[in-house]
Amino acid sequence: MSLMRDFSFVNDQWRKLADNEDVPLDGDVIINYTRLDEAVDRLKAQAGKTGLHISNTVKPALLQPLFNQIALISVAFPAFNDGRGFSIAKRLRHLGFTGILRATGPLIADQYAYAKACGFDEIDLPETLAQRQTADQWLKAANAISLSYQRGYHRPATILDQRRAKAS
């Protein structure tokens, strides 16, 4: 996978554990939400950062008690046309999650601005997709729409906010 963060591809500092791997007590790792019970000792020890990889069907409120213990939440996007992950990201931010939010899956450059507006910090793309869409394409797509009607986490004032400001 290739990690897109702030309009460029960067090295991933996290190690995603396979379902058959033991959960180590050190290092920055991402574990599947279904294995959370195996990571209880790790969360208590806080030896290394812990991230959770969740499906796009998980109820965000279930994660809220863990917000102080996890540093990253990776949300699965099984296909670029499945937008449930965007709703999950917005809900996690509204519930108070301040850590890193990662979209994982085959998103396309045209979705980057919306992903950022929903609260995602980074996107973990399959290698084949990252090779077809350069960092320049991601930057161009993110800047293609400069105004919006929706407020977001990485968006300036909306069109309506700008109209109100001019009217005052």
mmCIF file of C-alpha atoms in Angstrom, residues 16-89:
data_model
loop_
_atom_site.group_PDB
_atom_site.id
_atom_site.type_symbol
_atom_site.label_atom_id
_atom_site.label_comp_id
_atom_site.label_asym_id
_atom_site.label_seq_id
_atom_site.Cartn_x
_atom_site.Cartn_y
_atom_site.Cartn_z
ATOM 1 C CA LYS A 16 -0.565 -3.466 9.964
ATOM 2 C CA LEU A 17 -0.774 -6.837 11.631
ATOM 3 C CA ALA A 18 -2.228 -9.796 9.791
ATOM 4 C CA ASP A 19 -4.973 -11.672 11.588
ATOM 5 C CA ASN A 20 -2.627 -14.592 12.311
ATOM 6 C CA GLU A 21 0.190 -12.437 13.780
ATOM 7 C CA ASP A 22 0.684 -12.107 17.520
ATOM 8 C CA VAL A 23 0.067 -8.635 18.927
ATOM 9 C CA PRO A 24 3.480 -7.298 20.040
ATOM 10 C CA LEU A 25 3.865 -5.121 23.118
ATOM 11 C CA ASP A 26 6.081 -2.557 21.343
ATOM 12 C CA GLY A 27 6.193 -0.670 18.053
ATOM 13 C CA ASP A 28 3.447 1.238 16.271
ATOM 14 C CA VAL A 29 0.936 -1.292 14.990
ATOM 15 C CA ILE A 30 -2.534 -1.377 13.474
ATOM 16 C CA ILE A 31 -4.746 -4.267 14.526
ATOM 17 C CA ASN A 32 -8.137 -5.293 13.237
ATOM 18 C CA TYR A 33 -11.019 -4.211 15.434
ATOM 19 C CA THR A 34 -12.147 -7.831 15.610
ATOM 20 C CA ARG A 35 -8.925 -8.607 17.540
ATOM 21 C CA LEU A 36 -9.315 -5.815 20.079
ATOM 22 C CA ASP A 37 -9.653 -8.232 22.995
ATOM 23 C CA GLU A 38 -6.131 -9.550 22.183
ATOM 24 C CA ALA A 39 -4.642 -6.062 22.505
ATOM 25 C CA VAL A 40 -5.946 -5.207 25.982
ATOM 26 C CA ASP A 41 -2.517 -5.697 27.627
ATOM 27 C CA ARG A 42 -0.879 -3.569 24.951
ATOM 28 C CA LEU A 43 -3.382 -0.752 25.471
ATOM 29 C CA LYS A 44 -2.763 -0.788 29.225
ATOM 30 C CA ALA A 45 1.030 -0.778 28.828
ATOM 31 C CA GLN A 46 1.046 1.978 26.142
ATOM 32 C CA ALA A 47 4.305 0.547 24.775
ATOM 33 C CA GLY A 48 4.173 1.865 21.237
ATOM 34 C CA LYS A 49 1.200 3.438 19.537
ATOM 35 C CA THR A 50 -1.851 1.348 18.746
ATOM 36 C CA GLY A 51 -4.135 1.819 15.787
ATOM 37 C CA LEU A 52 -7.384 0.082 14.899
ATOM 38 C CA HIS A 53 -8.508 -0.975 11.452
ATOM 39 C CA ILE A 54 -12.307 -0.998 11.260
ATOM 40 C CA SER A 55 -14.786 -2.063 8.628
ATOM 41 C CA ASN A 56 -17.177 0.469 7.163
ATOM 42 C CA THR A 57 -20.006 -1.091 9.168
ATOM 43 C CA VAL A 58 -18.647 -0.436 12.680
ATOM 44 C CA LYS A 59 -20.669 1.958 14.819
ATOM 45 C CA PRO A 60 -18.307 4.848 15.682
ATOM 46 C CA ALA A 61 -19.811 5.292 19.166
ATOM 47 C CA LEU A 62 -18.415 1.860 20.121
ATOM 48 C CA LEU A 63 -14.898 3.245 19.704
ATOM 49 C CA GLN A 64 -15.371 6.360 21.823
ATOM 50 C CA PRO A 65 -14.227 4.734 25.116
ATOM 51 C CA LEU A 66 -10.928 3.892 23.385
ATOM 52 C CA PHE A 67 -10.122 7.354 22.053
ATOM 53 C CA ASN A 68 -7.523 8.038 24.779
ATOM 54 C CA GLN A 69 -5.775 4.722 24.100
ATOM 55 C CA ILE A 70 -5.564 4.581 20.324
ATOM 56 C CA ALA A 71 -3.598 6.931 18.103
ATOM 57 C CA LEU A 72 -4.964 5.954 14.696
ATOM 58 C CA ILE A 73 -8.190 4.640 13.226
ATOM 59 C CA SER A 74 -8.049 3.129 9.759
ATOM 60 C CA VAL A 75 -11.433 2.916 8.012
ATOM 61 C CA ALA A 76 -11.890 0.326 5.265
ATOM 62 C CA PHE A 77 -13.136 1.410 1.849
ATOM 63 C CA PRO A 78 -13.831 -1.832 -0.042
ATOM 64 C CA ALA A 79 -14.507 0.147 -3.252
ATOM 65 C CA PHE A 80 -14.163 3.773 -4.319
ATOM 66 C CA ASN A 81 -17.939 4.017 -4.773
ATOM 67 C CA ASP A 82 -18.756 2.888 -1.222
ATOM 68 C CA GLY A 83 -19.032 6.118 0.780
ATOM 69 C CA ARG A 84 -19.906 4.735 4.219
ATOM 70 C CA GLY A 85 -16.342 5.399 5.386
ATOM 71 C CA PHE A 86 -16.830 9.139 4.890
ATOM 72 C CA SER A 87 -19.807 9.093 7.269
ATOM 73 C CA ILE A 88 -17.818 7.113 9.819
ATOM 74 C CA ALA A 89 -14.966 9.652 9.665
#
